[in-house]
Coordinates of C-alpha atoms and ligand atoms in Angstrom, one line a residue:
M17 CA -45.8 -189.6 -178.6
P18 CA -44.2 -190.5 -175.3
F19 CA -46.5 -191.9 -172.8
A20 CA -49.5 -191.4 -175.0
Y21 CA -51.0 -194.6 -173.4
I22 CA -51.6 -192.5 -170.2
S23 CA -54.5 -190.5 -171.8
Q24 CA -55.7 -193.7 -173.6
A25 CA -55.8 -195.6 -170.3
L26 CA -57.6 -192.8 -168.5
A27 CA -60.1 -192.5 -171.3
A28 CA -60.8 -196.2 -171.2
R29 CA -61.4 -196.2 -167.5
R30 CA -63.8 -193.3 -167.9
R31 CA -65.6 -194.9 -170.8
E32 CA -66.1 -198.2 -168.9
G33 CA -67.3 -196.6 -165.7
L34 CA -64.1 -197.6 -163.9
L35 CA -62.4 -194.4 -163.3
R36 CA -61.1 -194.3 -159.7
Q37 CA -61.4 -191.0 -157.9
R38 CA -60.5 -189.8 -154.4
V39 CA -63.3 -188.1 -152.4
L40 CA -62.3 -185.3 -150.1
V41 CA -63.5 -186.1 -146.6
E42 CA -64.1 -183.1 -144.3
H43 CA -64.8 -185.2 -141.2
A44 CA -65.4 -188.8 -140.4
C45 CA -66.0 -191.2 -137.7
A46 CA -67.1 -194.9 -137.7
R47 CA -70.7 -193.9 -137.9
T48 CA -70.8 -190.8 -140.1
I49 CA -68.9 -189.0 -142.8
T50 CA -69.1 -185.5 -144.0
I51 CA -68.3 -184.7 -147.7
A52 CA -68.8 -181.5 -149.5
G53 CA -70.7 -180.0 -146.5
K54 CA -73.1 -183.0 -146.3
Q55 CA -73.2 -185.6 -143.6
Y56 CA -73.9 -189.1 -144.4
L57 CA -74.2 -192.4 -142.4
N58 CA -70.9 -194.0 -143.1
F59 CA -71.0 -197.7 -144.2
A60 CA -67.6 -197.6 -145.9
S61 CA -65.0 -197.7 -143.2
N62 CA -62.8 -200.3 -141.8
D63 CA -62.9 -198.7 -138.3
Y64 CA -64.9 -201.7 -137.1
L65 CA -64.7 -201.0 -133.4
G66 CA -64.8 -197.1 -133.8
L67 CA -61.2 -196.8 -132.5
A68 CA -59.8 -194.4 -135.0
T69 CA -60.9 -191.4 -133.0
K70 CA -59.1 -188.3 -131.8
L71 CA -56.3 -189.1 -129.3
E72 CA -55.8 -187.1 -126.0
V73 CA -53.0 -184.6 -126.6
D74 CA -51.1 -185.6 -123.5
Q75 CA -50.8 -189.1 -124.8
L76 CA -48.4 -188.1 -127.5
V77 CA -46.8 -184.9 -125.9
H78 CA -43.2 -186.5 -125.2
T79 CA -43.2 -188.4 -128.5
E80 CA -40.6 -187.5 -131.2
A81 CA -41.6 -187.0 -134.8
G82 CA -39.2 -189.1 -136.5
S83 CA -37.1 -192.3 -136.1
R84 CA -34.2 -190.6 -137.9
S85 CA -32.9 -193.7 -139.9
S86 CA -33.7 -197.1 -140.8
A87 CA -34.2 -199.7 -138.1
L88 CA -30.9 -201.4 -138.9
V89 CA -28.9 -198.0 -138.5
T90 CA -30.1 -196.2 -135.5
G91 CA -34.0 -196.1 -136.1
Y92 CA -35.0 -199.0 -133.9
L93 CA -36.4 -197.4 -130.7
D94 CA -37.7 -198.5 -127.4
V95 CA -41.3 -197.8 -128.6
H96 CA -40.8 -200.2 -131.6
H97 CA -39.4 -202.8 -129.4
K98 CA -42.3 -202.5 -126.9
L99 CA -44.9 -202.7 -129.7
E100 CA -43.2 -205.7 -131.2
R101 CA -43.0 -207.5 -127.8
K102 CA -46.7 -206.7 -127.0
L103 CA -47.8 -208.1 -130.3
C104 CA -45.6 -211.3 -129.8
H105 CA -47.0 -211.8 -126.3
T106 CA -50.6 -211.2 -127.5
L107 CA -50.5 -213.5 -130.4
G108 CA -48.0 -216.2 -129.1
Y109 CA -45.0 -215.6 -131.5
E110 CA -41.3 -215.4 -130.8
A111 CA -40.5 -212.4 -132.9
A112 CA -42.2 -209.5 -135.0
L113 CA -41.0 -206.8 -137.5
L114 CA -42.9 -203.6 -138.1
F115 CA -43.8 -202.1 -141.5
P116 CA -45.3 -198.8 -142.5
S117 CA -48.2 -200.5 -144.2
G118 CA -49.7 -204.0 -144.7
F119 CA -49.1 -203.6 -148.5
A120 CA -45.3 -203.3 -147.7
A121 CA -45.4 -206.0 -145.3
N122 CA -47.1 -208.5 -147.7
T123 CA -45.2 -208.0 -150.7
S124 CA -41.9 -207.7 -149.2
V125 CA -42.2 -210.8 -146.9
L126 CA -43.1 -212.9 -150.0
K127 CA -40.3 -211.4 -152.1
A128 CA -37.6 -211.8 -149.4
L129 CA -38.8 -215.5 -148.5
F130 CA -38.2 -216.6 -151.9
T131 CA -35.1 -214.5 -152.6
T132 CA -32.0 -216.4 -151.6
Q133 CA -28.9 -217.7 -153.3
E134 CA -30.6 -221.0 -153.7
K135 CA -32.2 -221.5 -157.0
Q136 CA -36.0 -220.9 -157.0
S137 CA -37.1 -223.8 -159.0
S138 CA -37.7 -225.7 -155.9
A139 CA -40.2 -223.2 -154.4
A140 CA -43.8 -222.7 -154.9
V141 CA -46.4 -220.3 -153.6
F142 CA -50.1 -221.3 -153.4
Q143 CA -52.4 -218.4 -153.2
D144 CA -56.2 -218.1 -152.8
K145 CA -57.6 -216.5 -156.1
L146 CA -59.3 -213.7 -154.0
N147 CA -56.1 -212.8 -152.2
H148 CA -55.4 -209.1 -151.7
A149 CA -53.4 -207.3 -154.4
S150 CA -50.3 -207.0 -152.1
L151 CA -50.1 -210.7 -151.6
I152 CA -50.5 -211.4 -155.4
D153 CA -47.9 -208.7 -156.3
G154 CA -45.4 -210.3 -153.7
G155 CA -45.9 -213.8 -155.0
L156 CA -45.5 -212.7 -158.7
A157 CA -42.3 -210.9 -157.9
T158 CA -40.5 -213.9 -157.1
D159 CA -39.0 -216.8 -159.0
A160 CA -41.0 -219.3 -157.0
K161 CA -43.8 -221.0 -159.0
F162 CA -47.0 -219.0 -158.6
V163 CA -50.1 -221.3 -158.2
R164 CA -53.5 -219.9 -157.5
F165 CA -56.3 -222.1 -156.1
N166 CA -60.1 -221.4 -156.2
H167 CA -61.3 -219.3 -153.4
N168 CA -61.5 -221.3 -150.2
D169 CA -61.5 -224.6 -152.2
L170 CA -59.7 -227.2 -150.2
T171 CA -60.0 -229.9 -152.8
H172 CA -58.5 -227.6 -155.4
L173 CA -55.7 -226.6 -153.1
R174 CA -55.1 -230.3 -152.4
S175 CA -54.8 -231.1 -156.1
R176 CA -52.4 -228.3 -156.6
L177 CA -50.2 -229.3 -153.6
E178 CA -50.4 -232.9 -154.8
K179 CA -49.0 -232.0 -158.3
T180 CA -46.0 -229.9 -157.2
K181 CA -42.5 -231.1 -156.9
A182 CA -41.4 -228.0 -155.1
E183 CA -39.6 -228.5 -151.9
H184 CA -40.3 -225.2 -150.4
K185 CA -44.1 -224.7 -150.4
L186 CA -46.0 -221.7 -148.9
V187 CA -49.8 -221.6 -148.8
V188 CA -51.1 -218.0 -148.5
T189 CA -54.6 -216.9 -147.6
E190 CA -56.5 -214.2 -145.7
G191 CA -58.3 -214.6 -142.3
V192 CA -61.2 -212.5 -143.7
F193 CA -61.4 -211.6 -147.4
S194 CA -61.5 -207.9 -147.9
M195 CA -64.0 -207.7 -150.7
D196 CA -66.2 -210.8 -149.9
G197 CA -66.2 -210.7 -146.2
D198 CA -66.1 -214.5 -145.9
T199 CA -63.5 -216.2 -143.8
A200 CA -61.0 -218.9 -144.8
P201 CA -61.3 -222.4 -143.5
I202 CA -58.1 -221.7 -141.4
V203 CA -58.1 -225.1 -139.4
E204 CA -58.5 -227.2 -142.6
I205 CA -56.1 -225.2 -144.6
S206 CA -53.6 -225.4 -141.9
E207 CA -53.9 -229.3 -141.8
L208 CA -53.8 -229.6 -145.5
A209 CA -50.6 -227.5 -145.7
K210 CA -49.0 -229.5 -142.9
S211 CA -49.8 -232.7 -144.6
Y212 CA -47.8 -231.5 -147.6
N213 CA -45.0 -230.1 -145.5
A214 CA -46.0 -226.6 -146.6
W215 CA -45.9 -223.4 -144.5
L216 CA -48.9 -221.3 -144.0
M217 CA -49.0 -217.4 -144.2
V218 CA -52.2 -215.6 -143.3
D219 CA -53.0 -212.0 -143.8
D220 CA -55.2 -211.2 -140.9
A221 CA -55.9 -207.5 -141.9
H222 CA -59.7 -207.7 -141.5
A223 CA -59.8 -210.4 -138.9
F224 CA -57.4 -209.0 -136.2
G225 CA -59.4 -207.2 -133.6
V226 CA -62.8 -208.5 -134.6
V227 CA -63.0 -212.2 -135.4
G228 CA -62.7 -214.9 -132.8
E229 CA -63.5 -215.5 -129.1
N230 CA -61.0 -212.9 -128.0
G231 CA -60.9 -210.8 -131.2
L232 CA -57.4 -212.0 -132.0
G233 CA -58.4 -213.5 -135.6
T234 CA -56.6 -216.5 -136.8
V235 CA -54.7 -217.3 -133.5
D236 CA -58.2 -217.7 -131.8
T237 CA -58.9 -220.8 -134.0
G238 CA -55.8 -222.3 -132.1
I239 CA -53.8 -222.2 -135.4
K240 CA -50.5 -220.5 -135.5
P241 CA -49.4 -220.0 -139.0
E242 CA -45.7 -219.8 -139.7
I243 CA -46.1 -216.3 -140.9
L244 CA -48.9 -214.0 -139.7
V245 CA -49.5 -210.4 -140.9
I246 CA -51.6 -208.0 -139.0
T247 CA -52.4 -204.4 -140.1
F248 CA -53.1 -201.5 -138.0
G249 CA -55.2 -199.5 -140.3
K250 CA -58.5 -201.5 -139.9
A251 CA -59.7 -202.5 -136.5
M252 CA -56.9 -200.8 -134.7
G253 CA -57.7 -197.6 -136.3
C254 CA -54.3 -196.1 -137.1
Q255 CA -51.6 -197.2 -139.6
G256 CA -48.8 -199.7 -140.1
A257 CA -48.4 -203.4 -140.0
A258 CA -46.5 -206.3 -138.3
V259 CA -45.1 -209.6 -139.5
L260 CA -45.1 -212.3 -136.7
A261 CA -43.0 -215.5 -137.1
S262 CA -40.4 -217.6 -135.4
Q263 CA -37.2 -215.7 -134.4
H264 CA -35.4 -217.7 -137.2
V265 CA -37.8 -216.2 -139.9
I266 CA -37.6 -212.8 -138.5
D267 CA -33.7 -213.0 -138.4
Y268 CA -34.0 -214.0 -142.1
M269 CA -36.3 -211.1 -142.8
T270 CA -34.0 -208.7 -141.1
Q271 CA -31.2 -209.8 -143.7
F272 CA -33.1 -210.0 -146.9
N273 CA -36.4 -208.1 -146.6
R274 CA -35.6 -205.0 -148.8
E275 CA -38.6 -202.9 -147.7
F276 CA -37.6 -203.4 -144.1
V277 CA -33.8 -202.9 -144.6
Y278 CA -34.0 -199.9 -147.0
T279 CA -36.6 -197.7 -145.3
T280 CA -36.8 -195.3 -142.4
A281 CA -38.2 -197.0 -139.4
I282 CA -41.8 -196.1 -138.6
S283 CA -42.2 -192.9 -136.8
P284 CA -42.1 -193.1 -133.0
I285 CA -45.5 -191.2 -133.1
M286 CA -47.0 -194.0 -135.2
A287 CA -45.6 -196.8 -133.0
S288 CA -46.9 -194.9 -129.9
V289 CA -50.2 -194.6 -131.5
A290 CA -50.2 -198.3 -132.5
L291 CA -49.4 -199.3 -129.0
L292 CA -52.2 -197.2 -127.6
Q293 CA -54.6 -198.5 -130.0
L294 CA -53.5 -202.1 -129.4
E295 CA -54.4 -201.7 -125.7
K296 CA -57.7 -200.3 -126.6
L297 CA -58.4 -203.0 -129.2
L298 CA -57.6 -205.8 -126.6
Q299 CA -60.1 -204.2 -124.1
A300 CA -62.8 -203.6 -126.7
S301 CA -64.9 -206.7 -126.0
Q302 CA -68.0 -204.6 -125.5
A303 CA -67.5 -203.1 -128.9
R304 CA -67.0 -206.5 -130.4
D305 CA -70.2 -207.7 -128.9
K306 CA -72.0 -204.6 -130.2
L307 CA -70.4 -205.2 -133.7
S308 CA -71.6 -208.9 -133.7
G309 CA -75.1 -207.7 -132.6
N310 CA -75.1 -205.1 -135.5
I311 CA -73.9 -207.7 -138.0
E312 CA -76.6 -210.2 -137.0
Y313 CA -79.2 -207.4 -137.2
F314 CA -78.2 -206.4 -140.6
K315 CA -78.2 -209.9 -141.8
K316 CA -81.7 -210.5 -140.3
L317 CA -83.2 -207.3 -142.0
I318 CA -81.6 -208.0 -145.3
S319 CA -82.7 -211.5 -145.5
A320 CA -86.4 -210.1 -145.2
T321 CA -85.9 -208.2 -148.4
N322 CA -85.4 -209.6 -152.0
L323 CA -81.7 -208.7 -151.8
S324 CA -79.1 -211.4 -151.8
P325 CA -76.0 -210.5 -149.8
M326 CA -72.8 -212.6 -150.1
P327 CA -72.4 -215.4 -147.5
S328 CA -70.4 -213.3 -144.9
D329 CA -70.7 -213.3 -141.1
T330 CA -68.2 -210.6 -140.7
A331 CA -68.3 -206.7 -140.7
I332 CA -67.9 -206.8 -144.5
Q333 CA -71.3 -207.5 -146.1
P334 CA -71.1 -207.1 -149.9
L335 CA -74.1 -206.8 -152.3
V336 CA -73.2 -207.7 -155.9
Y337 CA -74.8 -205.7 -158.6
G338 CA -72.9 -207.0 -161.6
S339 CA -72.1 -204.2 -164.0
S340 CA -70.2 -201.0 -162.8
E341 CA -73.1 -198.9 -164.1
N342 CA -75.6 -200.7 -161.9
V343 CA -73.6 -200.4 -158.8
L344 CA -72.7 -196.8 -159.4
A345 CA -76.3 -196.0 -159.8
V346 CA -77.4 -197.7 -156.6
Q347 CA -74.5 -196.0 -154.8
S348 CA -75.7 -192.5 -156.1
K349 CA -79.2 -193.2 -155.0
L350 CA -78.1 -194.2 -151.5
K351 CA -76.1 -190.9 -151.4
Q352 CA -79.2 -189.0 -152.1
Q353 CA -80.7 -190.7 -149.1
G354 CA -77.8 -189.8 -146.8
I355 CA -75.9 -192.9 -146.9
W356 CA -72.2 -193.5 -147.9
V357 CA -71.3 -197.1 -149.1
G358 CA -68.1 -197.9 -151.3
A359 CA -68.7 -199.2 -154.8
I360 CA -66.1 -201.7 -155.7
R361 CA -65.5 -202.4 -159.3
P362 CA -63.1 -204.4 -161.6
P363 CA -60.2 -204.7 -161.5
T364 CA -60.5 -204.8 -157.8
V365 CA -63.1 -207.5 -158.0
P366 CA -63.8 -210.0 -160.9
Q367 CA -65.7 -208.8 -164.1
N368 CA -69.4 -208.6 -163.6
T369 CA -69.2 -208.8 -159.9
A370 CA -69.2 -205.1 -159.1
R371 CA -70.5 -204.6 -155.7
L372 CA -71.4 -202.4 -152.8
R373 CA -69.0 -203.1 -150.0
I374 CA -71.1 -202.4 -147.0
T375 CA -69.2 -202.3 -143.7
I376 CA -70.9 -202.3 -140.3
T377 CA -69.2 -201.1 -137.3
A378 CA -69.8 -201.1 -133.5
E379 CA -70.7 -197.4 -133.6
H380 CA -73.7 -197.8 -135.8
S381 CA -77.1 -197.8 -134.0
I382 CA -80.0 -200.2 -134.6
E383 CA -81.8 -197.2 -136.4
D384 CA -78.7 -196.7 -138.6
I385 CA -78.9 -200.3 -139.8
E386 CA -82.7 -200.0 -140.3
C387 CA -82.2 -196.8 -142.3
L388 CA -79.5 -198.6 -144.5
V389 CA -81.6 -201.7 -145.2
S390 CA -84.7 -199.8 -146.0
A391 CA -82.8 -197.5 -148.4
L392 CA -81.2 -200.5 -150.1
A393 CA -84.5 -202.3 -150.5
E394 CA -85.9 -199.0 -152.1
V395 CA -83.1 -198.1 -154.4
S396 CA -81.8 -201.6 -155.6
Ligands
LIG409 C1 -56.6 -208.1 -146.9 C2 -55.7 -206.8 -146.9 N1 -54.4 -207.0 -146.7 C3 -53.5 -205.9 -146.7 C4 -53.9 -204.7 -146.8 C5 -53.0 -203.6 -146.9 O1 -52.9 -203.0 -145.6 P1 -52.5 -201.5 -145.4 O2 -53.8 -200.7 -145.7 O3 -52.0 -201.3 -144.1 O4 -51.4 -201.2 -146.5 C6 -55.3 -204.4 -147.0 C7 -55.9 -203.0 -147.1 O5 -56.4 -202.6 -148.1 C8 -56.2 -205.5 -147.0 O6 -57.6 -205.4 -147.3

């Protein structure tokens, strides 16, 4: 029967406790979420600074709905240019390109970078094993040799770089790992990459806005990767992404990045919102301080329980429960106590490492965090 595998695949997911389902959210903010008429404390959002709130109507009143074409035809508007320039100025890059999502940015940049007339036997991409699906997919979609190194393991990366004969080498990592919450040793990775004449690409989706002295993520470490990706859907609280690089690389992307060339330029509404949100994010030092305090408080409380969180100092604080059944059972008990936390299961995370992905935000109060930790201690 045609496509019989669809029902088989769904049945297998159900049987293994791995079926993914959307929940219909009636209302949400960084602190609370309402689902099926019930309000929960929300520990499952990426709105780390609480910026994804309602906008004032007059902020968008003169904004047009659509860009009317791709950026290379007539879709590249003043607001896109302003947003790109603001990002370049803030992060210290020559040029930037906007994308409708971080997923599109990551996959397409990797595909374009290794898609030239030149034969690809001389290219290799080195990726951290825990890199986001979009980076993995992009790397696998090229003819460049795809090499994975153990998570944050500099010795392993060095040995991989040592062995390669490729001329064009790219090391790819994340500023903050989305499912583990730990940070990459960016300074050391950058030095290592340089010593092997490799370029560095960093996906700062979960770092931009929240990590570093000024909340700028990787560039706050003093490192400027050859390619930096930031996404607008996490701390910026809206949607879209930008790729920052030298003018030379952005010129190349403008020719060869198919997701950029063959798509409608992002809506001027989205670009205007991103510009507004970027301003808010840059001025959100109080929220960043509050977030740091909340993370520290969570870590202090959890360390006094018999639970073992993963080693993370960021807003992402996962607790591993092993099997999918275990994590779903804990998630469901937390719901009964009025707490919403995401349960992340394979294949998003490795087998036997199903986890609660707890995310702390600046909007949580001390009492919210106390409530979370005491519920976790009770139901785990
Ligand atoms: C590390 C990382 N990179 C990229 C993305 C994709 O970003 P976007 O949600 O804008 O597609 C995500 C989001 O899930 C992510 O966690």
